[in-house]
PDB file of C-alpha atoms in Angstrom:
ATOM      1  CA  UNK A   1     148.264  44.600  88.286  1.00 72.00           C
ATOM      2  CA  UNK A   2     146.336  43.309  91.217  1.00 82.00           C
ATOM      3  CA  UNK A   3     144.205  40.552  91.397  1.00 90.00           C
ATOM      4  CA  UNK A   4     141.825  38.161  93.685  1.00 95.00           C
ATOM      5  CA  UNK A   5     140.705  35.128  92.239  1.00 95.00           C
ATOM      6  CA  UNK A   6     137.700  33.117  93.578  1.00 96.00           C
ATOM      7  CA  UNK A   7     134.847  31.439  92.392  1.00 96.00           C
ATOM      8  CA  UNK A   8     131.638  32.936  91.743  1.00 94.00           C
ATOM      9  CA  UNK A   9     129.385  30.526  93.283  1.00 96.00           C
ATOM     10  CA  UNK A  10     129.225  27.203  95.496  1.00 98.00           C
ATOM     11  CA  UNK A  11     126.478  24.872  95.787  1.00 98.00           C
ATOM     12  CA  UNK A  12     126.619  22.731  99.121  1.00 97.00           C
ATOM     13  CA  UNK A  13     124.525  20.413 101.552  1.00 97.00           C
ATOM     14  CA  UNK A  14     123.398  21.310 105.004  1.00 97.00           C
ATOM     15  CA  UNK A  15     125.271  19.702 107.597  1.00 97.00           C
ATOM     16  CA  UNK A  16     128.138  19.144 105.125  1.00 97.00           C
ATOM     17  CA  UNK A  17     131.535  20.926 104.932  1.00 98.00           C
ATOM     18  CA  UNK A  18     132.610  23.690 102.217  1.00 98.00           C
ATOM     19  CA  UNK A  19     135.988  25.191 101.169  1.00 98.00           C
ATOM     20  CA  UNK A  20     135.939  28.703  99.430  1.00 98.00           C
ATOM     21  CA  UNK A  21     139.446  29.204  97.740  1.00 98.00           C
ATOM     22  CA  UNK A  22     141.149  32.763  97.354  1.00 98.00           C
ATOM     23  CA  UNK A  23     144.520  33.074  95.607  1.00 98.00           C
ATOM     24  CA  UNK A  24     146.198  36.838  95.338  1.00 97.00           C
ATOM     25  CA  UNK A  25     148.376  38.417  93.579  1.00 95.00           C
ATOM     26  CA  UNK A  26     149.152  41.780  94.937  1.00 92.00           C
ATOM     27  CA  UNK A  27     151.625  44.035  95.539  1.00 89.00           C
ATOM     28  CA  UNK A  28     153.014  43.636  99.224  1.00 91.00           C
ATOM     29  CA  UNK A  29     151.093  41.438 101.400  1.00 93.00           C
ATOM     30  CA  UNK A  30     149.780  42.940 105.159  1.00 90.00           C
ATOM     31  CA  UNK A  31     147.217  40.162 105.643  1.00 93.00           C
ATOM     32  CA  UNK A  32     144.242  38.530 104.278  1.00 95.00           C
ATOM     33  CA  UNK A  33     140.557  39.312 105.337  1.00 94.00           C
ATOM     34  CA  UNK A  34     137.453  37.280 104.807  1.00 95.00           C
ATOM     35  CA  UNK A  35     134.274  38.710 105.171  1.00 94.00           C
ATOM     36  CA  UNK A  36     130.800  37.328 104.974  1.00 95.00           C
ATOM     37  CA  UNK A  37     128.112  39.235 103.348  1.00 93.00           C
ATOM     38  CA  UNK A  38     124.304  38.644 103.564  1.00 93.00           C
ATOM     39  CA  UNK A  39     122.272  39.986 100.452  1.00 88.00           C
ATOM     40  CA  UNK A  40     121.142  43.505 101.079  1.00 85.00           C
ATOM     41  CA  UNK A  41     123.599  43.881 103.895  1.00 89.00           C
ATOM     42  CA  UNK A  42     126.779  44.977 104.859  1.00 89.00           C
ATOM     43  CA  UNK A  43     130.216  42.776 105.151  1.00 90.00           C
ATOM     44  CA  UNK A  44     130.622  41.353 108.456  1.00 90.00           C
ATOM     45  CA  UNK A  45     134.157  40.143 109.234  1.00 88.00           C
ATOM     46  CA  UNK A  46     134.992  36.617 109.638  1.00 93.00           C
ATOM     47  CA  UNK A  47     139.141  36.327 109.737  1.00 92.00           C
ATOM     48  CA  UNK A  48     141.988  37.762 109.423  1.00 91.00           C
ATOM     49  CA  UNK A  49     145.227  35.680 108.291  1.00 94.00           C
ATOM     50  CA  UNK A  50     148.930  37.160 108.386  1.00 92.00           C
ATOM     51  CA  UNK A  51     151.058  34.555 108.993  1.00 94.00           C
ATOM     52  CA  UNK A  52     150.711  30.808 107.560  1.00 96.00           C
ATOM     53  CA  UNK A  53     148.891  27.864 108.640  1.00 96.00           C
ATOM     54  CA  UNK A  54     145.384  27.678 110.055  1.00 96.00           C
ATOM     55  CA  UNK A  55     142.954  29.541 112.071  1.00 94.00           C
ATOM     56  CA  UNK A  56     140.260  28.013 113.629  1.00 94.00           C
ATOM     57  CA  UNK A  57     137.175  29.707 115.118  1.00 90.00           C
ATOM     58  CA  UNK A  58     133.967  27.753 116.043  1.00 94.00           C
ATOM     59  CA  UNK A  59     132.719  26.307 112.510  1.00 96.00           C
ATOM     60  CA  UNK A  60     134.710  28.682 110.575  1.00 97.00           C
ATOM     61  CA  UNK A  61     138.542  28.134 109.802  1.00 97.00           C
ATOM     62  CA  UNK A  62     140.894  30.230 107.601  1.00 97.00           C
ATOM     63  CA  UNK A  63     143.801  28.934 106.364  1.00 98.00           C
ATOM     64  CA  UNK A  64     146.946  31.192 104.466  1.00 98.00           C
ATOM     65  CA  UNK A  65     149.952  30.306 102.926  1.00 97.00           C
ATOM     66  CA  UNK A  66     152.219  33.311 101.686  1.00 96.00           C
ATOM     67  CA  UNK A  67     154.239  31.604  99.491  1.00 96.00           C
ATOM     68  CA  UNK A  68     151.800  30.241  97.276  1.00 96.00           C
ATOM     69  CA  UNK A  69     149.365  33.305  97.603  1.00 97.00           C
ATOM     70  CA  UNK A  70     146.834  31.030  98.554  1.00 97.00           C
ATOM     71  CA  UNK A  71     143.664  31.152 101.117  1.00 98.00           C
ATOM     72  CA  UNK A  72     141.164  29.251 101.996  1.00 98.00           C
ATOM     73  CA  UNK A  73     137.585  29.521 104.194  1.00 98.00           C
ATOM     74  CA  UNK A  74     136.784  26.360 105.595  1.00 98.00           C
ATOM     75  CA  UNK A  75     132.940  26.154 106.551  1.00 98.00           C
ATOM     76  CA  UNK A  76     131.769  22.758 108.955  1.00 97.00           C
ATOM     77  CA  UNK A  77     128.556  21.542 110.065  1.00 97.00           C
ATOM     78  CA  UNK A  78     126.747  23.917 107.201  1.00 98.00           C
ATOM     79  CA  UNK A  79     123.377  25.586 108.048  1.00 97.00           C
ATOM     80  CA  UNK A  80     121.223  27.216 106.278  1.00 97.00           C
ATOM     81  CA  UNK A  81     121.767  30.767 107.454  1.00 96.00           C
ATOM     82  CA  UNK A  82     125.432  30.175 106.282  1.00 97.00           C
ATOM     83  CA  UNK A  83     124.039  30.875 102.801  1.00 97.00           C
ATOM     84  CA  UNK A  84     125.854  34.404 101.642  1.00 96.00           C
ATOM     85  CA  UNK A  85     128.631  35.900  99.951  1.00 95.00           C
ATOM     86  CA  UNK A  86     132.044  35.414 101.113  1.00 97.00           C
ATOM     87  CA  UNK A  87     134.397  38.220 100.280  1.00 95.00           C
ATOM     88  CA  UNK A  88     138.531  37.777 100.539  1.00 96.00           C
ATOM     89  CA  UNK A  89     139.874  40.867 100.779  1.00 93.00           C
ATOM     90  CA  UNK A  90     144.318  41.230 100.886  1.00 94.00           C
ATOM     91  CA  UNK A  91     145.875  44.326 102.638  1.00 89.00           C
ATOM     92  CA  UNK A  92     148.383  45.290  99.975  1.00 88.00           C
ATOM     93  CA  UNK A  93     151.746  47.213 100.620  1.00 87.00           C
ATOM     94  CA  UNK A  94     149.827  50.809 100.812  1.00 81.00           C
ATOM     95  CA  UNK A  95     147.688  49.226 103.214  1.00 78.00           C
ATOM     96  CA  UNK A  96     144.495  49.333 100.932  1.00 81.00           C
ATOM     97  CA  UNK A  97     141.896  46.548 100.924  1.00 84.00           C
ATOM     98  CA  UNK A  98     141.969  44.793  97.992  1.00 88.00           C
ATOM     99  CA  UNK A  99     138.659  42.835  97.355  1.00 89.00           C
ATOM    100  CA  UNK A 100     137.739  39.896  95.384  1.00 92.00           C
ATOM    101  CA  UNK A 101     134.343  39.755  93.488  1.00 90.00           C
ATOM    102  CA  UNK A 102     132.984  37.324  96.576  1.00 93.00           C
ATOM    103  CA  UNK A 103     131.600  33.921  96.475  1.00 96.00           C
ATOM    104  CA  UNK A 104     128.037  32.994  96.558  1.00 95.00           C
ATOM    105  CA  UNK A 105     127.547  30.202  98.515  1.00 97.00           C
ATOM    106  CA  UNK A 106     124.096  28.234  98.693  1.00 97.00           C
ATOM    107  CA  UNK A 107     123.210  25.673 101.202  1.00 97.00           C
ATOM    108  CA  UNK A 108     120.751  22.908  99.718  1.00 96.00           C
ATOM    109  CA  UNK A 109     118.624  21.287 102.310  1.00 94.00           C
TER     110      UNK A 109
ATOM    111  CA  UNK B   1     133.086  47.897 120.051  1.00 65.00           C
ATOM    112  CA  UNK B   2     134.160  48.788 116.880  1.00 81.00           C
ATOM    113  CA  UNK B   3     130.316  49.975 115.602  1.00 88.00           C
ATOM    114  CA  UNK B   4     129.746  52.353 112.462  1.00 93.00           C
ATOM    115  CA  UNK B   5     126.488  53.683 112.017  1.00 94.00           C
ATOM    116  CA  UNK B   6     124.960  55.053 108.719  1.00 96.00           C
ATOM    117  CA  UNK B   7     122.037  57.627 108.048  1.00 95.00           C
ATOM    118  CA  UNK B   8     119.868  56.896 106.677  1.00 95.00           C
ATOM    119  CA  UNK B   9     119.528  53.350 105.918  1.00 94.00           C
ATOM    120  CA  UNK B  10     117.190  53.623 102.683  1.00 94.00           C
ATOM    121  CA  UNK B  11     116.317  56.820 100.772  1.00 96.00           C
ATOM    122  CA  UNK B  12     114.263  57.641  97.797  1.00 95.00           C
ATOM    123  CA  UNK B  13     114.988  60.692  95.996  1.00 95.00           C
ATOM    124  CA  UNK B  14     113.744  62.740  92.832  1.00 96.00           C
ATOM    125  CA  UNK B  15     116.297  63.030  89.754  1.00 96.00           C
ATOM    126  CA  UNK B  16     118.448  66.231  90.192  1.00 96.00           C
ATOM    127  CA  UNK B  17     118.135  66.302  93.961  1.00 96.00           C
ATOM    128  CA  UNK B  18     120.911  65.761  96.210  1.00 97.00           C
ATOM    129  CA  UNK B  19     121.411  63.511  99.021  1.00 97.00           C
ATOM    130  CA  UNK B  20     123.626  63.072 101.887  1.00 97.00           C
ATOM    131  CA  UNK B  21     124.810  60.008 103.685  1.00 97.00           C
ATOM    132  CA  UNK B  22     126.183  59.925 107.186  1.00 96.00           C
ATOM    133  CA  UNK B  23     128.718  57.623 108.343  1.00 96.00           C
ATOM    134  CA  UNK B  24     129.572  57.817 112.270  1.00 95.00           C
ATOM    135  CA  UNK B  25     132.224  55.387 114.370  1.00 92.00           C
ATOM    136  CA  UNK B  26     130.525  55.374 117.456  1.00 92.00           C
ATOM    137  CA  UNK B  27     132.760  53.893 119.814  1.00 87.00           C
ATOM    138  CA  UNK B  28     136.136  54.334 118.397  1.00 86.00           C
ATOM    139  CA  UNK B  29     138.089  57.351 116.417  1.00 87.00           C
ATOM    140  CA  UNK B  30     138.694  56.455 112.700  1.00 87.00           C
ATOM    141  CA  UNK B  31     141.310  58.100 111.023  1.00 83.00           C
ATOM    142  CA  UNK B  32     140.121  56.942 107.947  1.00 89.00           C
ATOM    143  CA  UNK B  33     137.063  56.189 106.089  1.00 92.00           C
ATOM    144  CA  UNK B  34     136.069  54.265 102.973  1.00 93.00           C
ATOM    145  CA  UNK B  35     132.983  54.765 100.852  1.00 96.00           C
ATOM    146  CA  UNK B  36     132.170  51.976  98.546  1.00 94.00           C
ATOM    147  CA  UNK B  37     128.936  51.480  96.289  1.00 94.00           C
ATOM    148  CA  UNK B  38     127.522  47.931  94.909  1.00 91.00           C
ATOM    149  CA  UNK B  39     125.251  47.171  92.398  1.00 89.00           C
ATOM    150  CA  UNK B  40     123.129  44.315  92.563  1.00 83.00           C
ATOM    151  CA  UNK B  41     124.896  40.976  92.491  1.00 77.00           C
ATOM    152  CA  UNK B  42     128.460  42.452  92.205  1.00 81.00           C
ATOM    153  CA  UNK B  43     131.150  43.251  94.554  1.00 80.00           C
ATOM    154  CA  UNK B  44     132.146  45.691  96.452  1.00 86.00           C
ATOM    155  CA  UNK B  45     133.564  48.869  94.696  1.00 90.00           C
ATOM    156  CA  UNK B  46     135.688  51.347  96.335  1.00 91.00           C
ATOM    157  CA  UNK B  47     134.807  54.876  95.357  1.00 95.00           C
ATOM    158  CA  UNK B  48     136.937  57.150  97.566  1.00 94.00           C
ATOM    159  CA  UNK B  49     139.205  57.040 101.027  1.00 92.00           C
ATOM    160  CA  UNK B  50     139.079  59.639 103.097  1.00 90.00           C
ATOM    161  CA  UNK B  51     141.390  60.692 106.034  1.00 86.00           C
ATOM    162  CA  UNK B  52     140.360  63.337 108.760  1.00 82.00           C
ATOM    163  CA  UNK B  53     140.887  66.824 107.900  1.00 80.00           C
ATOM    164  CA  UNK B  54     142.185  66.329 104.500  1.00 82.00           C
ATOM    165  CA  UNK B  55     140.904  65.775 100.904  1.00 86.00           C
ATOM    166  CA  UNK B  56     139.637  62.439 100.173  1.00 91.00           C
ATOM    167  CA  UNK B  57     141.349  60.129  97.708  1.00 92.00           C
ATOM    168  CA  UNK B  58     138.996  58.963  94.526  1.00 94.00           C
ATOM    169  CA  UNK B  59     139.162  55.558  92.969  1.00 92.00           C
ATOM    170  CA  UNK B  60     139.640  56.374  88.940  1.00 91.00           C
ATOM    171  CA  UNK B  61     136.369  56.666  87.382  1.00 92.00           C
ATOM    172  CA  UNK B  62     134.790  58.128  90.069  1.00 94.00           C
ATOM    173  CA  UNK B  63     133.636  61.865  90.000  1.00 93.00           C
ATOM    174  CA  UNK B  64     135.060  63.899  92.622  1.00 92.00           C
ATOM    175  CA  UNK B  65     132.288  66.694  91.963  1.00 94.00           C
ATOM    176  CA  UNK B  66     129.670  64.306  91.779  1.00 96.00           C
ATOM    177  CA  UNK B  67     130.043  62.224  94.901  1.00 96.00           C
ATOM    178  CA  UNK B  68     131.199  65.059  97.587  1.00 95.00           C
ATOM    179  CA  UNK B  69     132.994  63.490 100.675  1.00 94.00           C
ATOM    180  CA  UNK B  70     133.532  65.678 103.786  1.00 90.00           C
ATOM    181  CA  UNK B  71     135.309  64.126 106.995  1.00 88.00           C
ATOM    182  CA  UNK B  72     135.422  66.876 109.302  1.00 82.00           C
ATOM    183  CA  UNK B  73     135.827  64.838 112.101  1.00 88.00           C
ATOM    184  CA  UNK B  74     137.347  61.630 113.618  1.00 88.00           C
ATOM    185  CA  UNK B  75     133.756  59.844 114.060  1.00 91.00           C
ATOM    186  CA  UNK B  76     132.136  61.489 110.988  1.00 93.00           C
ATOM    187  CA  UNK B  77     132.406  61.347 107.363  1.00 94.00           C
ATOM    188  CA  UNK B  78     129.528  62.449 104.590  1.00 95.00           C
ATOM    189  CA  UNK B  79     128.787  61.481 101.709  1.00 96.00           C
ATOM    190  CA  UNK B  80     126.821  63.709  99.132  1.00 97.00           C
ATOM    191  CA  UNK B  81     125.465  62.373  95.639  1.00 97.00           C
ATOM    192  CA  UNK B  82     124.602  65.421  94.147  1.00 96.00           C
ATOM    193  CA  UNK B  83     122.347  65.861  91.260  1.00 96.00           C
ATOM    194  CA  UNK B  84     121.302  62.264  91.559  1.00 96.00           C
ATOM    195  CA  UNK B  85     120.166  60.322  88.312  1.00 96.00           C
ATOM    196  CA  UNK B  86     118.174  56.710  88.133  1.00 95.00           C
ATOM    197  CA  UNK B  87     121.898  55.114  87.632  1.00 95.00           C
ATOM    198  CA  UNK B  88     123.223  56.366  91.176  1.00 96.00           C
ATOM    199  CA  UNK B  89     120.536  54.244  92.596  1.00 96.00           C
ATOM    200  CA  UNK B  90     122.837  51.275  94.708  1.00 95.00           C
ATOM    201  CA  UNK B  91     124.060  50.642  98.017  1.00 94.00           C
ATOM    202  CA  UNK B  92     126.183  52.705  98.980  1.00 96.00           C
ATOM    203  CA  UNK B  93     128.458  51.319 102.237  1.00 95.00           C
ATOM    204  CA  UNK B  94     130.782  52.966 104.558  1.00 95.00           C
ATOM    205  CA  UNK B  95     133.684  51.459 106.585  1.00 93.00           C
ATOM    206  CA  UNK B  96     136.194  52.889 109.296  1.00 91.00           C
ATOM    207  CA  UNK B  97     139.411  51.914 110.075  1.00 86.00           C
ATOM    208  CA  UNK B  98     140.742  53.110 113.714  1.00 74.00           C
ATOM    209  CA  UNK B  99     144.210  54.686 114.814  1.00 66.00           C
ATOM    210  CA  UNK B 100     145.812  51.514 115.970  1.00 62.00           C
ATOM    211  CA  UNK B 101     147.751  49.268 113.587  1.00 56.00           C
ATOM    212  CA  UNK B 102     144.834  47.397 112.945  1.00 60.00           C
ATOM    213  CA  UNK B 103     143.725  47.164 109.062  1.00 70.00           C
ATOM    214  CA  UNK B 104     140.174  45.984 109.549  1.00 78.00           C
ATOM    215  CA  UNK B 105     137.519  47.944 108.251  1.00 83.00           C
ATOM    216  CA  UNK B 106     134.625  47.898 110.106  1.00 88.00           C
ATOM    217  CA  UNK B 107     131.223  48.318 108.080  1.00 91.00           C
ATOM    218  CA  UNK B 108     128.267  50.345 108.658  1.00 93.00           C
ATOM    219  CA  UNK B 109     124.847  48.586 107.813  1.00 92.00           C
ATOM    220  CA  UNK B 110     124.636  50.452 104.134  1.00 94.00           C
ATOM    221  CA  UNK B 111     121.937  53.074 102.386  1.00 95.00           C
ATOM    222  CA  UNK B 112     120.174  52.046 100.067  1.00 95.00           C
ATOM    223  CA  UNK B 113     119.828  54.961  97.324  1.00 96.00           C
ATOM    224  CA  UNK B 114     116.852  54.906  94.787  1.00 95.00           C
ATOM    225  CA  UNK B 115     116.519  57.753  92.310  1.00 96.00           C
ATOM    226  CA  UNK B 116     113.345  57.866  90.442  1.00 95.00           C
TER     227      UNK B 116
END
């Protein structure tokens, strides 16, 4: 079966750095997305990785290792508004998005 | 670009009635649209995938006769919750995927349905 694992919840301090991990086992791989979802709102796009390596976009970076079935989202200089759920999703061989359960990130002052 | 709208943003209805939710891609043509349901503190659950002009493909456990999906044009898909019950109360989110080789799904803002 297809499976995506990410931690259920993480806590970090304002101004710090946090890394949210995602491991996957899917039938095929056509890329990995990270989405941010605030409570009561729809997900918003953060990043898309299809090749190995690190992609940096402002305070957010996303890393992919296809051989290890592993990705992480790195958030720097954390702000209170970064408190949200972060969803990892993999595009499988049928070009369908397989969603992880999401990681709830709590930022403390 | 790539804006998706949903209407209504929230709706309250009585048990036994039907509710229609619209999903529109405003600035692109969506060959494929997806309907998700999300219960509080849970992740997104894909309900069905619809391609313009063809029948929707429902995920296992989703009743196709209860959740009617119509993807009549490249910019509009509708989800009708028929004979709604309180357990259907949830956050319904649609997303759309364009025609180019772009696997990103663009999400609508969601519709909160409360069935009393």
